XYZ file of C-alpha atoms in Angstrom:
355
model
C -12.719 20.486 23.264
C -11.474 23.812 21.955
C -13.215 25.446 19.022
C -11.342 25.212 15.708
C -9.663 28.354 14.502
C -10.926 29.976 11.316
C -9.081 28.436 8.355
C -7.902 30.808 5.688
C -9.146 30.494 2.107
C -6.045 32.107 0.644
C -3.034 30.153 -0.583
C -0.039 31.460 1.369
C 3.390 30.095 0.703
C 4.467 27.345 3.087
C 7.096 28.517 5.564
C 10.523 26.874 5.148
C 10.996 23.752 7.235
C 7.525 23.827 8.811
C 6.282 20.221 9.071
C 4.175 18.776 6.285
C 1.317 16.323 6.798
C 0.511 13.590 4.277
C -3.108 12.436 4.107
C -2.854 9.202 2.093
C -5.265 6.501 1.082
C -5.559 3.990 3.925
C -5.460 0.726 1.959
C -2.176 -1.119 2.520
C -0.831 -0.956 -1.037
C -1.837 2.664 -1.531
C -0.321 3.560 1.837
C 2.985 2.005 0.761
C 2.839 4.056 -2.451
C 2.773 7.219 -0.345
C 6.411 6.649 0.603
C 7.334 7.860 -2.876
C 5.832 11.188 -1.796
C 7.892 11.157 1.408
C 11.051 10.602 -0.605
C 10.188 13.412 -3.040
C 9.647 15.823 -0.163
C 12.932 14.829 1.467
C 14.801 15.299 -1.806
C 13.488 18.877 -1.974
C 14.044 19.738 1.713
C 15.870 17.158 3.867
C 15.274 19.222 7.015
C 11.511 19.438 6.704
C 9.689 17.002 9.054
C 7.162 14.731 7.340
C 4.257 13.235 9.298
C 1.604 10.867 7.961
C -2.044 10.542 8.935
C -2.760 6.862 9.488
C -5.272 4.361 10.771
C -4.316 1.953 13.538
C -4.326 -0.943 11.060
C -1.700 0.446 8.650
C 0.308 2.389 11.260
C 2.993 -0.359 11.652
C 4.193 0.413 8.113
C 5.423 3.815 9.269
C 7.979 2.223 11.595
C 9.834 0.955 8.511
C 9.543 4.057 6.275
C 12.725 6.155 6.215
C 12.077 9.879 6.373
C 8.805 9.752 8.308
C 8.942 11.601 11.618
C 5.759 10.117 13.093
C 2.242 8.954 12.379
C -0.928 10.717 13.461
C -3.233 7.807 14.296
C -6.952 8.360 13.899
C -9.611 5.866 12.780
C -12.257 7.985 11.078
C -15.610 6.389 10.208
C -16.155 5.304 6.623
C -19.291 5.978 4.655
C -20.409 9.127 6.511
C -19.126 12.624 7.114
C -18.613 12.269 10.903
C -18.005 15.991 11.408
C -17.341 15.686 15.149
C -14.570 13.142 14.548
C -12.959 15.335 11.886
C -13.122 18.307 14.261
C -11.447 16.215 16.980
C -8.713 15.281 14.511
C -8.287 18.972 13.649
C -7.767 19.711 17.354
C -5.075 17.014 17.383
C -3.359 18.448 14.286
C -3.384 22.119 15.212
C -0.602 22.067 17.867
C 1.774 20.388 15.381
C 2.180 23.650 13.436
C 1.937 22.104 9.979
C 2.725 24.450 7.117
C 1.199 22.228 4.440
C -1.003 19.167 4.034
C -0.807 16.957 0.948
C -4.234 15.356 0.545
C -3.936 12.355 -1.751
C -7.516 11.120 -1.571
C -9.922 12.843 -3.962
C -12.714 12.757 -1.356
C -14.047 16.062 -0.028
C -14.010 14.894 3.578
C -10.330 13.896 3.348
C -9.516 17.621 3.340
C -11.901 18.576 6.130
C -9.644 18.107 9.174
C -6.650 19.949 7.605
C -9.081 22.793 6.757
C -10.524 22.911 10.271
C -7.013 22.765 11.737
C -6.072 25.902 9.796
C -3.150 24.312 7.966
C -2.263 27.214 5.657
C -1.450 25.300 2.467
C -3.742 22.367 1.635
C -2.643 20.711 -1.597
C -4.785 18.259 -3.540
C -6.487 17.387 -6.789
C -9.794 19.097 -7.474
C -11.564 15.793 -6.829
C -15.057 16.283 -5.412
C -15.122 20.036 -6.172
C -13.091 20.847 -3.074
C -12.833 24.610 -3.572
C -11.984 26.275 -0.288
C -11.192 23.215 1.795
C -8.305 22.630 -0.641
C -6.628 25.951 -1.441
C -3.671 24.678 -3.513
C -5.699 22.946 -6.192
C -4.039 20.802 -8.834
C -5.830 20.250 -12.125
C -5.389 17.704 -14.884
C -5.988 14.535 -12.917
C -7.387 12.836 -16.024
C -3.902 13.055 -17.522
C -2.558 11.094 -14.529
C -3.716 7.532 -15.202
C -1.996 5.800 -12.268
C -2.589 6.418 -8.594
C 1.148 6.876 -8.010
C 1.115 9.751 -10.538
C -1.870 11.384 -8.838
C -0.241 11.125 -5.406
C 3.367 11.982 -6.215
C 2.604 15.032 -8.356
C 1.260 16.739 -5.231
C 4.776 16.788 -3.767
C 6.077 18.906 -6.658
C 5.760 22.684 -6.879
C 2.765 23.711 -8.955
C 3.636 23.563 -12.636
C 6.938 21.737 -12.104
C 7.742 19.035 -14.683
C 7.391 15.447 -13.577
C 10.574 13.372 -13.308
C 11.063 10.507 -15.719
C 10.688 8.078 -12.800
C 9.223 8.534 -9.348
C 11.368 7.471 -6.400
C 10.395 3.971 -5.306
C 8.876 3.230 -1.909
C 11.239 1.745 0.670
C 10.519 -0.322 3.749
C 13.573 -1.075 5.902
C 13.235 -3.871 8.461
C 16.108 -4.265 10.960
C 17.733 -7.700 10.998
C 17.676 -7.801 14.811
C 13.917 -7.345 14.820
C 13.530 -10.246 12.380
C 15.691 -12.499 14.534
C 13.701 -11.691 17.675
C 10.401 -12.180 15.850
C 11.396 -15.611 14.512
C 12.522 -16.696 17.964
C 9.265 -15.510 19.531
C 7.150 -17.461 17.015
C 9.420 -20.508 16.938
C 10.162 -20.152 13.225
C 13.298 -22.078 12.328
C 15.891 -20.446 10.094
C 17.451 -23.604 8.652
C 15.325 -23.832 5.493
C 14.368 -21.323 2.801
C 10.954 -19.726 3.199
C 8.203 -18.994 0.698
C 5.475 -16.617 1.872
C 2.067 -16.846 0.213
C -0.424 -13.964 0.302
C -3.699 -15.446 -1.029
C -5.984 -12.575 -0.017
C -7.126 -9.511 -1.934
C -9.877 -6.909 -1.822
C -12.625 -8.612 -3.800
C -12.806 -12.282 -4.801
C -12.030 -11.627 -8.466
C -8.391 -10.788 -7.624
C -7.840 -14.032 -5.710
C -6.084 -16.921 -7.402
C -7.838 -20.126 -6.234
C -6.799 -21.419 -2.808
C -6.461 -24.907 -4.297
C -3.844 -23.563 -6.714
C -1.959 -21.921 -3.851
C -2.164 -25.239 -2.025
C -0.594 -27.065 -4.966
C 2.223 -24.498 -5.111
C 2.719 -24.885 -1.343
C 2.893 -28.679 -1.630
C 5.498 -28.558 -4.363
C 7.553 -25.848 -2.652
C 7.621 -27.976 0.494
C 8.873 -30.882 -1.624
C 11.674 -28.576 -2.811
C 12.749 -27.991 0.807
C 10.879 -24.753 1.603
C 8.935 -23.820 4.677
C 5.733 -22.135 3.565
C 4.094 -19.275 5.484
C 0.614 -18.023 4.661
C 0.205 -14.322 5.501
C -2.807 -12.039 5.535
C -5.548 -10.659 7.713
C -7.939 -12.697 9.858
C -10.263 -13.035 6.885
C -7.615 -15.131 5.132
C -7.525 -17.798 7.882
C -9.929 -20.102 5.965
C -7.717 -19.775 2.889
C -4.669 -20.643 4.993
C -6.449 -23.752 6.312
C -7.330 -24.864 2.781
C -3.771 -24.275 1.579
C -2.316 -26.187 4.543
C -4.669 -29.116 3.927
C -3.162 -29.502 0.450
C 0.360 -28.273 1.146
C 1.157 -30.411 4.163
C 2.760 -29.922 7.550
C 5.408 -27.450 6.386
C 2.688 -24.842 5.831
C 2.362 -22.366 8.721
C -0.650 -20.089 9.160
C 0.625 -16.589 10.027
C -2.614 -14.749 9.293
C -3.970 -12.413 11.952
C -4.943 -8.894 12.911
C -1.431 -7.467 13.334
C -0.019 -6.098 10.081
C 3.445 -5.980 11.654
C 3.436 -9.787 11.721
C 2.911 -9.879 7.947
C 5.561 -7.203 7.340
C 8.155 -9.216 9.254
C 7.169 -12.466 7.550
C 7.546 -10.878 4.115
C 10.928 -9.444 5.109
C 12.167 -12.818 6.382
C 10.988 -14.791 3.332
C 13.194 -15.792 0.407
C 10.321 -15.399 -2.055
C 6.741 -14.115 -1.938
C 3.790 -15.220 -4.071
C 0.873 -12.812 -3.916
C -2.269 -11.705 -5.651
C -2.618 -8.054 -6.656
C -2.916 -6.923 -3.049
C -1.383 -4.609 -0.491
C 1.021 -7.262 0.729
C 2.564 -7.485 -2.740
C 3.454 -3.797 -2.399
C 4.874 -4.392 1.079
C 7.076 -7.266 -0.114
C 8.297 -5.321 -3.142
C 9.141 -2.231 -1.075
C 11.118 -4.424 1.338
C 13.010 -5.908 -1.597
C 11.983 -9.560 -1.180
C 11.752 -11.301 -4.592
C 8.028 -11.248 -5.335
C 5.678 -12.941 -7.794
C 2.500 -10.961 -8.551
C -0.551 -12.789 -9.920
C -2.825 -10.481 -11.937
C -6.224 -11.341 -13.395
C -8.917 -8.666 -13.529
C -6.520 -5.768 -12.922
C -3.910 -4.173 -15.150
C -0.323 -4.639 -13.924
C 0.692 -1.354 -15.569
C -1.797 0.524 -13.423
C -1.560 -1.416 -10.184
C 1.626 -3.408 -9.762
C 4.220 -2.025 -7.338
C 6.477 0.768 -8.500
C 9.343 -1.355 -7.175
C 10.525 -4.068 -9.559
C 9.134 -7.524 -8.849
C 10.535 -10.849 -9.911
C 7.611 -11.800 -12.155
C 4.148 -10.687 -13.213
C 1.956 -13.732 -13.845
C -1.059 -13.418 -16.140
C -3.132 -16.001 -17.948
C -1.992 -17.041 -21.416
C -5.650 -17.659 -22.307
C -7.414 -14.974 -24.305
C -9.948 -13.489 -21.887
C -11.685 -10.634 -23.736
C -13.213 -9.089 -20.613
C -9.922 -8.406 -18.850
C -8.860 -6.130 -17.393
C -12.268 -5.323 -15.911
C -11.025 -3.956 -12.543
C -14.171 -5.371 -10.927
C -14.166 -6.826 -7.383
C -16.281 -9.795 -8.512
C -16.363 -11.586 -11.864
C -19.395 -10.328 -13.763
C -19.062 -13.177 -16.298
C -19.091 -15.897 -13.658
C -16.181 -17.915 -15.088
C -13.205 -16.140 -13.405
C -11.081 -17.458 -16.268
C -8.496 -14.698 -15.899
C -7.362 -16.323 -12.630
C -8.504 -19.924 -12.874
C -6.626 -20.455 -16.147
C -3.249 -19.655 -14.569
C -1.536 -23.029 -13.946
C 0.123 -23.782 -10.610
C 3.194 -24.944 -12.537
C 3.691 -21.463 -14.033
C 3.618 -19.840 -10.599
C 5.815 -22.522 -9.041
C 8.506 -22.189 -11.693
C 8.544 -18.403 -11.315
C 8.804 -18.711 -7.527
C 11.693 -21.168 -7.715
C 13.579 -18.993 -10.204
C 13.095 -15.952 -7.988
C 14.125 -17.746 -4.793
C 17.224 -19.144 -6.450
C 17.853 -15.867 -8.324
C 17.863 -17.606 -11.692
C 17.079 -15.252 -14.624
C 13.751 -15.909 -16.362
């Protein structure tokens, strides 16, 4: 392994057209948000190559993001500094000749590999007092209440005014790839499809599986095939939904995110908790229903328009709490949402009937 070159602490101007590296958050929804940054960069300089640091899990998203040249795949350990791994990543980055890195995470270690690689301009929020490792510091993060604001502002020149609206993320899935995927999995194309995404990070954001099962049963009665999508951890939820929904429910959960991307692109409507897959579906353009309980839709729903935001009509004083588990124990913000409300929204969206 070659020794890292000495990174500069100055803030030189980025050379025209030298590639730029994005260092995004690695959760699915946040990773999708980063495509707004790609689009901003391309609007300013269409010729400048844009690469994205990625983990193996979220890397399939890059294949559907217009404007991305390539992904730099590296699974860095969580919860510890792992200096040797960051140095190895720096050795991988250095030959690419990046002129700038946009570091969206506020963590100190997120900037370490770009620093060790000697990328001359390293742009990021002050975050964890990152003086030196970040040399193009942006202040005022407390005035940026949404994550999309905190990420996208890094793509603007320092001091530039923010646009009235950020460009929306886009995921473009080729029709031929969908056709081949359906044939490979034996998924018929004769009936409309509803995709359900019952997972989420933290149990408080999950609408009950029994409620999803009731929606699946009634969608099947309306002539839909129902696909349950998510990671391997959602397989028990898929089994519970299928037990209620009947034999038209297909479990498409698994370890390959590409499988979920293609399912969401092929569906006529998507019903999802506040999760990464809701952002994927919205960026693809599939009519999507987002179910929100403990989280604020203004802060966390996709930047792309979705067909409906579903929230409880019950007064729940503790929401939004933004907690991964319900501290009150009742989970009323999700349990009080009736299956009928979600079903009606899904049918309107699938049939493109105005609310």
